[in-house]
C-alpha cells in the first residue's frame, strides 16, 4: 500500500470508528422510541440534529488537527488541570457505557446462537481484545469497524425494504413536521457526538499522523463523512420503524428495535437484528475503549507505552463488571450525568483554544463554526444541567 492509499485508509478508518462508536445499543433503542413518539416528523429532528452534529465535529476535529494535540492536552493548555477533569469524565463515562455495550454484544449473540447474554459478552470481549493484540492494532481496528459498519447498514436497508415505510410522508414531514420535540433534538446530538464519541475519529487521525494546517481539508471532510455514515444508519432505522408504526403494529416495549426487525421481516428479521445489535455493540466496545484510554495516554510515558494493554484491561474490567454485577444502576446514572456535561465542556474548551495563538498558532478559525459551536454548547449545557438536577437525587435514594 503506497503512502496516499495508506492515508486514505486512515481517513476512512476514522470515519467508521467515530460512526460505529455512535451506533451502539442505545442508538438503536433511542431511534426506535422517538420514531414511535413522533412518527414521520422524527425525520425533521434527525435532519436538524445532523446540522448540529456537523458543527460540533468539524470544530473539534479541526482544532485537534491544527493544534496537533489531544483534547485533554488542549484543555490543560486553556486552563491547567482542566484536561485531567475532562479525562476523568470521559474515562468514567466510557467505562460505564462499555458495560452496557458489552451487555448489548451478549444480547446479540443470544439472539443469534441462543447462548446466555453473559457467555455472549465474554466471547465478544475476547474478540475485541484480540484486535488490540495485533501489532498494527490501529489498522485492525479500522478494518473491523469498516466491515461491521457496512454490514449494519446493508442489513438495516434490507429491513427498510421489507417494512415498506411511507416515503412520501417521511419526505414531507422532514421539512414540514407536525410536531417538533426539542428534547429529542438535543438527545440525538448527545447520542451522536456526546461523551467520548466525537473524539474517537479525531484522536485516531492524530495517532496516524494526520495533523497540521495542511491536513485541515481532509480532516473536515472526514469529520462530515463520519456524521454522514452515523446519520445514514439512523435514517434507515427510522424508516424501518416508521414502516412498522404506520401499519398500526405495536412494538414490544422491552426491546423496541428487535421488535421492528421482527415485525418487518419475521424470524429472519429477528436474526438480522441479532447481527446488527452485536455489530453495533462490539464496535462501540472497541471505540469506547480506544478513545477513553487515549485521554490518559499523554499524562505519563508509561501510560503511552502500554496503552494497548490498558485498552485490553478496560475491556476486561467492563466485561467482569457486567458478568458479575450486571449493569450497576447508580454507576450508570452518575456516568450518564457526567457524560451529558462532557460535550459542552469539551466543545467550549475547543472554541476558546481556537483563538489562542499558543495553541493554534496563526490559524484563523471560521466564524460560522464558532457561532455553531457556541449554540450547541449553550443547548447541551442546559440539557446537561437539567439531566443532572433530575438524575443526581436518585443516587441518594
Short mmCIF file of C-alpha atoms in Angstrom, two decimals:
data_model
loop_
_atom_site.label_atom_id
_atom_site.label_comp_id
_atom_site.label_asym_id
_atom_site.label_seq_id
_atom_site.Cartn_x
_atom_site.Cartn_y
_atom_site.Cartn_z
CA UNK A 1 0.00 0.00 0.00
CA UNK A 2 1.52 3.35 -1.02
CA UNK A 3 1.55 6.43 1.20
CA UNK A 4 -1.51 8.03 -0.45
CA UNK A 5 -3.57 4.82 -0.12
CA UNK A 6 -2.46 4.43 3.49
CA UNK A 7 -3.52 7.99 4.29
CA UNK A 8 -6.92 7.47 2.65
CA UNK A 9 -7.34 4.22 4.58
CA UNK A 10 -6.74 6.03 7.88
CA UNK A 11 -9.20 8.82 6.96
CA UNK A 12 -11.89 6.25 6.12
CA UNK A 13 -10.99 4.30 9.27
CA UNK A 14 -11.52 7.41 11.41
CA UNK A 15 -14.91 7.94 9.75
CA UNK A 16 -16.11 4.45 10.64
CA UNK A 17 -14.51 4.39 14.10
CA UNK A 18 -16.45 7.51 15.06
CA UNK A 19 -19.67 6.45 13.29
CA UNK A 20 -19.75 2.94 14.74
CA UNK A 21 -18.88 4.33 18.18
CA UNK A 22 -22.07 6.39 17.91
CA UNK A 23 -24.13 3.44 16.62
CA UNK A 24 -24.42 1.44 19.82
CA UNK A 25 -27.30 -0.37 21.58
CA UNK A 26 -28.59 2.96 22.96
CA UNK A 27 -28.57 4.47 19.44
CA UNK A 28 -30.81 1.65 18.16
CA UNK A 29 -33.29 1.96 21.04
CA UNK A 30 -33.29 5.77 21.05
CA UNK A 31 -34.07 5.99 17.32
CA UNK A 32 -36.88 3.44 17.53
CA UNK A 33 -38.54 5.02 20.58
CA UNK A 34 -38.51 8.53 19.08
CA UNK A 35 -39.99 7.19 15.83
CA UNK A 36 -42.89 5.72 17.80
CA UNK A 37 -43.44 9.06 19.58
CA UNK A 38 -43.01 11.43 16.63
CA UNK A 39 -43.81 9.20 13.62
CA UNK A 40 -42.81 10.80 10.28
CA UNK A 41 -41.97 14.13 11.98
CA UNK A 42 -38.91 12.46 13.52
CA UNK A 43 -37.24 12.93 10.13
CA UNK A 44 -37.13 16.69 10.78
CA UNK A 45 -35.50 16.08 14.17
CA UNK A 46 -32.86 13.89 12.52
CA UNK A 47 -32.06 16.47 9.82
CA UNK A 48 -31.74 19.31 12.33
CA UNK A 49 -29.56 17.20 14.64
CA UNK A 50 -27.29 16.34 11.68
CA UNK A 51 -26.56 20.05 11.12
CA UNK A 52 -25.71 20.48 14.81
CA UNK A 53 -23.58 17.30 14.78
CA UNK A 54 -21.54 18.59 11.84
CA UNK A 55 -20.98 21.90 13.64
CA UNK A 56 -19.72 20.08 16.73
CA UNK A 57 -17.50 17.58 14.97
CA UNK A 58 -15.93 19.98 12.46
CA UNK A 59 -14.96 22.29 15.34
CA UNK A 60 -13.40 19.58 17.47
CA UNK A 61 -11.55 17.65 14.76
CA UNK A 62 -10.13 20.82 13.18
CA UNK A 63 -8.78 22.16 16.50
CA UNK A 64 -7.26 18.79 17.41
CA UNK A 65 -5.59 18.63 13.98
CA UNK A 66 -4.28 22.20 13.83
CA UNK A 67 -3.02 22.18 17.45
CA UNK A 68 -1.55 18.68 16.97
CA UNK A 69 -2.68 17.79 20.49
CA UNK A 70 -5.28 15.52 22.03
CA UNK A 71 -8.34 17.05 23.68
CA UNK A 72 -7.06 16.67 27.26
CA UNK A 73 -3.79 18.45 26.41
CA UNK A 74 -5.69 21.27 24.71
CA UNK A 75 -7.86 21.60 27.83
CA UNK A 76 -4.78 21.75 30.08
CA UNK A 77 -3.31 24.45 27.82
CA UNK A 78 -6.51 26.50 28.13
CA UNK A 79 -6.71 26.07 31.91
CA UNK A 80 -4.15 23.97 33.83
CA UNK A 81 -5.84 20.95 35.41
CA UNK A 82 -8.94 21.09 33.20
CA UNK A 83 -7.60 18.30 31.00
CA UNK A 84 -7.46 15.94 33.97
CA UNK A 85 -11.09 16.74 34.81
CA UNK A 86 -12.14 16.11 31.19
CA UNK A 87 -10.18 12.85 31.09
CA UNK A 88 -11.79 11.66 34.33
CA UNK A 89 -15.28 12.40 32.97
CA UNK A 90 -14.54 10.56 29.72
CA UNK A 91 -12.91 7.60 31.45
CA UNK A 92 -15.77 7.07 33.90
CA UNK A 93 -18.44 7.65 31.25
CA UNK A 94 -16.68 5.39 28.76
CA UNK A 95 -16.27 2.58 31.30
CA UNK A 96 -19.90 2.73 32.41
CA UNK A 97 -21.24 2.77 28.87
CA UNK A 98 -18.88 -0.02 27.88
CA UNK A 99 -20.62 -2.20 30.45
CA UNK A 100 -23.84 -1.58 28.51
CA UNK A 101 -22.08 -2.15 25.19
CA UNK A 102 -20.70 -5.49 26.35
CA UNK A 103 -24.21 -6.39 27.51
CA UNK A 104 -25.56 -5.45 24.07
CA UNK A 105 -22.98 -7.68 22.38
CA UNK A 106 -24.05 -10.53 24.66
CA UNK A 107 -27.68 -9.91 23.72
CA UNK A 108 -26.77 -10.01 20.01
CA UNK A 109 -25.12 -13.43 20.42
CA UNK A 110 -28.12 -14.57 22.48
CA UNK A 111 -30.43 -13.78 19.56
CA UNK A 112 -28.09 -15.36 17.00
CA UNK A 113 -26.91 -18.50 18.77
CA UNK A 114 -29.13 -18.92 21.83
CA UNK A 115 -26.20 -18.63 24.25
CA UNK A 116 -26.71 -16.74 27.50
CA UNK A 117 -26.06 -12.97 27.33
CA UNK A 118 -23.18 -13.35 29.82
CA UNK A 119 -21.48 -16.04 27.73
CA UNK A 120 -22.04 -13.92 24.63
CA UNK A 121 -20.48 -10.95 26.42
CA UNK A 122 -17.37 -12.97 27.32
CA UNK A 123 -16.93 -14.26 23.74
CA UNK A 124 -17.42 -10.72 22.39
CA UNK A 125 -14.85 -9.32 24.83
CA UNK A 126 -12.29 -11.90 23.67
CA UNK A 127 -12.87 -10.82 20.05
CA UNK A 128 -12.49 -7.12 20.96
CA UNK A 129 -9.32 -7.77 22.98
CA UNK A 130 -7.84 -9.81 20.11
CA UNK A 131 -7.93 -6.70 17.89
CA UNK A 132 -5.52 -4.91 20.23
CA UNK A 133 -3.17 -7.91 20.43
CA UNK A 134 -2.31 -7.35 16.77
CA UNK A 135 0.92 -5.41 16.25
CA UNK A 136 -0.78 -2.91 13.93
CA UNK A 137 -3.86 -2.57 16.14
CA UNK A 138 -4.86 0.75 14.55
CA UNK A 139 -5.22 -0.81 11.09
CA UNK A 140 -7.01 -3.85 12.53
CA UNK A 141 -9.45 -1.57 14.34
CA UNK A 142 -10.07 0.44 11.16
CA UNK A 143 -10.83 -2.68 9.11
CA UNK A 144 -13.05 -4.17 11.83
CA UNK A 145 -15.23 -1.07 12.21
CA UNK A 146 -15.49 -0.56 8.42
CA UNK A 147 -16.61 -4.15 7.82
CA UNK A 148 -19.22 -4.17 10.58
CA UNK A 149 -20.36 -0.66 9.66
CA UNK A 150 -21.17 -1.83 6.13
CA UNK A 151 -22.88 -4.96 7.50
CA UNK A 152 -25.17 -2.92 9.78
CA UNK A 153 -26.16 -0.51 7.02
CA UNK A 154 -26.79 -3.28 4.45
CA UNK A 155 -28.94 -5.38 6.79
CA UNK A 156 -30.97 -2.40 8.01
CA UNK A 157 -31.51 -1.32 4.38
CA UNK A 158 -32.99 -4.78 3.70
CA UNK A 159 -35.38 -4.36 6.64
CA UNK A 160 -36.43 -0.92 5.27
CA UNK A 161 -37.47 -2.59 2.00
CA UNK A 162 -39.49 -5.23 3.85
CA UNK A 163 -41.10 -2.63 6.16
CA UNK A 164 -42.32 -0.51 3.20
CA UNK A 165 -42.38 2.86 5.00
CA UNK A 166 -44.47 5.78 3.64
CA UNK A 167 -41.54 7.54 1.95
CA UNK A 168 -43.66 10.41 0.61
CA UNK A 169 -44.97 11.32 4.05
CA UNK A 170 -41.48 10.94 5.54
CA UNK A 171 -40.06 13.36 2.94
CA UNK A 172 -42.78 15.96 3.55
CA UNK A 173 -42.57 15.76 7.37
CA UNK A 174 -38.79 16.05 7.23
CA UNK A 175 -39.33 19.62 6.00
CA UNK A 176 -42.79 20.41 7.43
CA UNK A 177 -43.12 18.47 10.70
CA UNK A 178 -46.44 18.11 12.52
CA UNK A 179 -44.64 18.42 15.84
CA UNK A 180 -41.13 19.33 16.99
CA UNK A 181 -39.54 17.82 20.08
CA UNK A 182 -36.68 19.98 21.42
CA UNK A 183 -35.66 17.26 23.86
CA UNK A 184 -35.38 14.74 21.01
CA UNK A 185 -33.07 17.06 19.03
CA UNK A 186 -30.72 17.61 21.97
CA UNK A 187 -30.82 13.91 22.87
CA UNK A 188 -29.84 12.90 19.32
CA UNK A 189 -26.91 15.35 19.31
CA UNK A 190 -25.71 13.94 22.63
CA UNK A 191 -26.15 10.39 21.35
CA UNK A 192 -24.16 11.04 18.17
CA UNK A 193 -21.31 13.34 19.23
CA UNK A 194 -21.61 13.39 23.03
CA UNK A 195 -19.24 11.89 25.57
CA UNK A 196 -16.17 10.22 24.09
CA UNK A 197 -17.75 9.59 20.67
CA UNK A 198 -16.68 12.63 18.62
CA UNK A 199 -13.07 12.26 19.85
CA UNK A 200 -12.80 8.68 18.55
CA UNK A 201 -12.04 9.77 14.99
CA UNK A 202 -10.21 12.99 15.92
CA UNK A 203 -7.72 11.16 18.13
CA UNK A 204 -7.37 8.32 15.59
CA UNK A 205 -6.26 10.79 12.89
CA UNK A 206 -3.78 12.36 15.30
CA UNK A 207 -2.34 8.94 16.20
CA UNK A 208 -1.89 8.20 12.50
CA UNK A 209 -0.02 11.47 11.93
CA UNK A 210 -2.77 13.28 10.00
CA UNK A 211 -2.47 16.73 11.56
CA UNK A 212 -1.44 20.35 10.97
CA UNK A 213 -2.94 23.14 8.86
CA UNK A 214 -2.11 21.31 5.65
CA UNK A 215 -4.43 18.45 6.60
CA UNK A 216 -7.47 20.56 7.53
CA UNK A 217 -9.39 19.98 4.29
CA UNK A 218 -9.04 16.19 4.67
CA UNK A 219 -9.85 16.31 8.39
CA UNK A 220 -13.01 18.40 7.81
CA UNK A 221 -14.17 16.09 5.03
CA UNK A 222 -13.57 13.08 7.25
CA UNK A 223 -15.45 14.71 10.16
CA UNK A 224 -18.50 15.45 7.99
CA UNK A 225 -18.38 11.98 6.38
CA UNK A 226 -18.42 10.32 9.82
CA UNK A 227 -21.61 12.20 10.72
CA UNK A 228 -22.98 11.15 7.33
CA UNK A 229 -22.39 7.43 8.00
CA UNK A 230 -23.90 7.55 11.51
CA UNK A 231 -26.87 9.59 10.20
CA UNK A 232 -27.44 7.20 7.30
CA UNK A 233 -27.84 4.36 9.79
CA UNK A 234 -30.20 6.48 11.89
CA UNK A 235 -32.32 7.40 8.85
CA UNK A 236 -32.56 3.76 7.75
CA UNK A 237 -33.57 2.63 11.22
CA UNK A 238 -36.12 5.46 11.38
CA UNK A 239 -37.64 4.40 8.05
CA UNK A 240 -37.79 0.75 9.10
CA UNK A 241 -39.51 1.68 12.37
CA UNK A 242 -41.83 4.11 10.57
CA UNK A 243 -42.91 1.36 8.20
CA UNK A 244 -43.91 -0.81 11.15
CA UNK A 245 -45.58 2.01 13.10
CA UNK A 246 -47.50 3.26 10.04
CA UNK A 247 -49.16 -0.15 9.74
CA UNK A 248 -50.54 0.26 13.27
CA UNK A 249 -48.37 -2.55 14.69
CA UNK A 250 -47.36 -2.37 18.36
CA UNK A 251 -43.71 -2.68 19.34
CA UNK A 252 -42.51 -4.78 22.26
CA UNK A 253 -41.56 -2.17 24.87
CA UNK A 254 -38.89 -4.42 26.41
CA UNK A 255 -36.86 -4.37 23.17
CA UNK A 256 -38.25 -1.88 20.60
CA UNK A 257 -35.55 -2.23 17.89
CA UNK A 258 -35.74 -6.04 17.93
CA UNK A 259 -39.50 -5.71 17.59
CA UNK A 260 -39.10 -3.52 14.47
CA UNK A 261 -36.88 -6.07 12.72
CA UNK A 262 -39.19 -8.98 13.66
CA UNK A 263 -42.43 -7.25 12.65
CA UNK A 264 -40.90 -6.04 9.38
CA UNK A 265 -39.15 -9.23 8.27
CA UNK A 266 -40.36 -12.08 10.50
CA UNK A 267 -37.95 -14.51 12.15
CA UNK A 268 -35.28 -13.74 9.54
CA UNK A 269 -35.59 -10.08 10.57
CA UNK A 270 -35.14 -11.05 14.22
CA UNK A 271 -31.90 -12.91 13.37
CA UNK A 272 -30.73 -9.91 11.36
CA UNK A 273 -31.38 -7.79 14.44
CA UNK A 274 -29.02 -10.09 16.34
CA UNK A 275 -26.28 -9.37 13.80
CA UNK A 276 -26.95 -5.60 13.84
CA UNK A 277 -27.10 -5.47 17.66
CA UNK A 278 -23.86 -7.41 18.00
CA UNK A 279 -22.09 -5.32 15.35
CA UNK A 280 -23.33 -2.05 16.92
CA UNK A 281 -22.30 -3.14 20.40
CA UNK A 282 -18.90 -4.65 19.65
CA UNK A 283 -17.75 -1.69 17.53
CA UNK A 284 -18.85 0.63 20.35
CA UNK A 285 -16.84 -1.51 22.82
CA UNK A 286 -13.75 -1.07 20.64
CA UNK A 287 -14.34 2.65 20.04
CA UNK A 288 -15.09 3.42 23.69
CA UNK A 289 -12.04 1.56 24.99
CA UNK A 290 -9.66 3.06 22.43
CA UNK A 291 -10.90 6.63 22.89
CA UNK A 292 -11.22 6.56 26.69
CA UNK A 293 -7.62 5.36 27.05
CA UNK A 294 -6.44 7.96 24.50
CA UNK A 295 -7.49 10.58 27.08
CA UNK A 296 -4.87 9.43 29.60
CA UNK A 297 -2.02 8.33 27.29
CA UNK A 298 -0.26 11.69 27.35
CA UNK A 299 -0.23 12.03 31.15
CA UNK A 300 2.76 9.70 31.62
CA UNK A 301 5.18 7.90 29.30
CA UNK A 302 4.32 4.55 30.91
CA UNK A 303 0.63 5.01 30.04
CA UNK A 304 1.60 5.81 26.46
CA UNK A 305 4.00 2.87 26.18
CA UNK A 306 1.48 0.32 27.45
CA UNK A 307 -1.69 1.93 26.07
CA UNK A 308 -2.75 -1.19 24.13
CA UNK A 309 -2.61 -3.28 27.30
CA UNK A 310 -4.59 -0.63 29.17
CA UNK A 311 -7.23 -0.73 26.41
CA UNK A 312 -7.48 -4.51 26.83
CA UNK A 313 -7.73 -4.09 30.62
CA UNK A 314 -10.50 -1.52 30.08
CA UNK A 315 -12.50 -4.06 28.04
CA UNK A 316 -11.78 -6.81 30.59
CA UNK A 317 -12.98 -4.71 33.54
CA UNK A 318 -16.18 -3.76 31.66
CA UNK A 319 -16.86 -7.44 30.97
CA UNK A 320 -16.14 -8.63 34.52
CA UNK A 321 -18.49 -5.99 35.95
CA UNK A 322 -21.25 -6.98 33.52
CA UNK A 323 -20.85 -10.72 34.20
CA UNK A 324 -20.62 -10.43 38.00
CA UNK A 325 -22.89 -7.45 38.74
CA UNK A 326 -24.87 -6.74 35.57
CA UNK A 327 -25.50 -3.05 34.95
CA UNK A 328 -24.85 -1.14 38.21
CA UNK A 329 -27.72 1.34 38.19
CA UNK A 330 -26.23 4.10 40.34
CA UNK A 331 -22.91 3.99 38.50
CA UNK A 332 -24.73 4.29 35.18
CA UNK A 333 -26.81 7.21 36.47
CA UNK A 334 -23.67 9.06 37.60
CA UNK A 335 -21.83 8.25 34.36
CA UNK A 336 -24.82 9.34 32.27
CA UNK A 337 -24.95 12.63 34.14
CA UNK A 338 -21.22 13.26 33.67
CA UNK A 339 -21.47 12.19 30.03
CA UNK A 340 -24.04 14.93 29.43
CA UNK A 341 -21.53 17.50 30.66
CA UNK A 342 -18.59 16.29 28.54
CA UNK A 343 -19.78 17.80 25.23
CA UNK A 344 -20.45 21.37 26.45
CA UNK A 345 -17.21 21.30 28.47
CA UNK A 346 -15.00 19.87 25.70
CA UNK A 347 -16.54 21.89 22.86
CA UNK A 348 -16.38 25.06 24.97
CA UNK A 349 -12.69 24.39 25.58
CA UNK A 350 -12.10 23.87 21.85
CA UNK A 351 -13.78 27.17 20.96
CA UNK A 352 -11.59 29.03 23.45
CA UNK A 353 -8.48 27.19 22.20
CA UNK A 354 -9.31 28.14 18.60
CA UNK A 355 -8.42 31.76 19.44
CA UNK A 356 -5.26 31.12 21.49
CA UNK A 357 -2.10 31.58 19.43
CA UNK A 358 -0.03 29.47 21.83
CA UNK A 359 -2.29 26.52 20.91
CA UNK A 360 -3.22 27.01 17.23
CA UNK A 361 -0.53 29.43 16.05
CA UNK A 362 -1.63 31.70 13.20
CA UNK A 363 -4.65 29.55 12.29
CA UNK A 364 -7.89 31.52 11.82
CA UNK A 365 -11.00 29.60 12.86
CA UNK A 366 -14.11 30.12 10.65
CA UNK A 367 -16.63 32.42 12.36
CA UNK A 368 -19.61 30.25 11.32
CA UNK A 369 -18.07 27.26 13.12
CA UNK A 370 -17.59 29.33 16.27
CA UNK A 371 -21.22 30.50 16.20
CA UNK A 372 -22.48 26.98 15.50
CA UNK A 373 -20.35 25.62 18.31
CA UNK A 374 -21.47 28.28 20.79
CA UNK A 375 -25.14 27.45 20.11
CA UNK A 376 -24.52 23.75 20.75
CA UNK A 377 -22.54 24.49 23.93
CA UNK A 378 -25.48 26.52 25.27
CA UNK A 379 -28.05 23.85 24.32
CA UNK A 380 -26.04 20.93 25.67
CA UNK A 381 -25.04 22.77 28.86
CA UNK A 382 -28.71 23.43 29.56
CA UNK A 383 -29.56 19.81 28.84
CA UNK A 384 -26.63 18.53 30.91
CA UNK A 385 -27.55 20.63 33.93
CA UNK A 386 -31.23 19.69 33.57
CA UNK A 387 -30.29 16.00 33.48
CA UNK A 388 -28.01 16.38 36.49
CA UNK A 389 -30.78 18.02 38.53
CA UNK A 390 -33.18 15.24 37.55
CA UNK A 391 -30.83 12.28 37.93
CA UNK A 392 -28.47 13.00 40.83
CA UNK A 393 -31.16 12.79 43.56
CA UNK A 394 -31.65 9.14 42.52
CA UNK A 395 -28.12 8.39 43.74
CA UNK A 396 -29.17 9.09 47.32
CA UNK A 397 -32.42 7.15 47.36
#
